[in-house]
Amino acid sequence: MGKIIKQHKKAIIYFLGLLLFVPWIFTLNLGNFDDTFTLRMLQHSIPQIIRLDALDVHPPIYYIIVKLFLTLLL
């Protein structure tokens, strides 16, 4: 038994790490795709937001308002 553990030490460590990490990742509130998309859009300038959002079915006013609000707030 000790020989098997010694031979597969890295694999056992990775496996135990996954057993601890996987349940923990599901406890995080990572938001959803819409929140992530909005945060990525806000990294651009207003003209870029308008250009990037031209392909979407919704007008870019939401992203512009949120960007202005966060610019004033932060």
mmCIF file of N, CA and C in Angstrom, residues 1-2 9 25:
data_model
loop_
_atom_site.group_PDB
_atom_site.id
_atom_site.type_symbol
_atom_site.label_atom_id
_atom_site.label_comp_id
_atom_site.label_asym_id
_atom_site.label_seq_id
_atom_site.Cartn_x
_atom_site.Cartn_y
_atom_site.Cartn_z
ATOM 1 N N MET A 1 0.828 -1.196 0.000
ATOM 2 C CA MET A 1 0.000 0.000 0.000
ATOM 3 C C MET A 1 0.869 1.255 0.000
ATOM 4 N N GLY A 2 1.928 1.240 0.811
ATOM 5 C CA GLY A 2 2.812 2.399 0.876
ATOM 6 C C GLY A 2 3.515 2.662 -0.437
ATOM 7 N N LYS A 9 1.852 9.761 -5.756
ATOM 8 C CA LYS A 9 1.727 10.850 -4.785
ATOM 9 C C LYS A 9 1.103 12.100 -5.410
ATOM 10 N N ILE A 25 -16.265 25.754 -5.166
ATOM 11 C CA ILE A 25 -16.543 26.622 -6.305
ATOM 12 C C ILE A 25 -18.037 26.817 -6.498
#
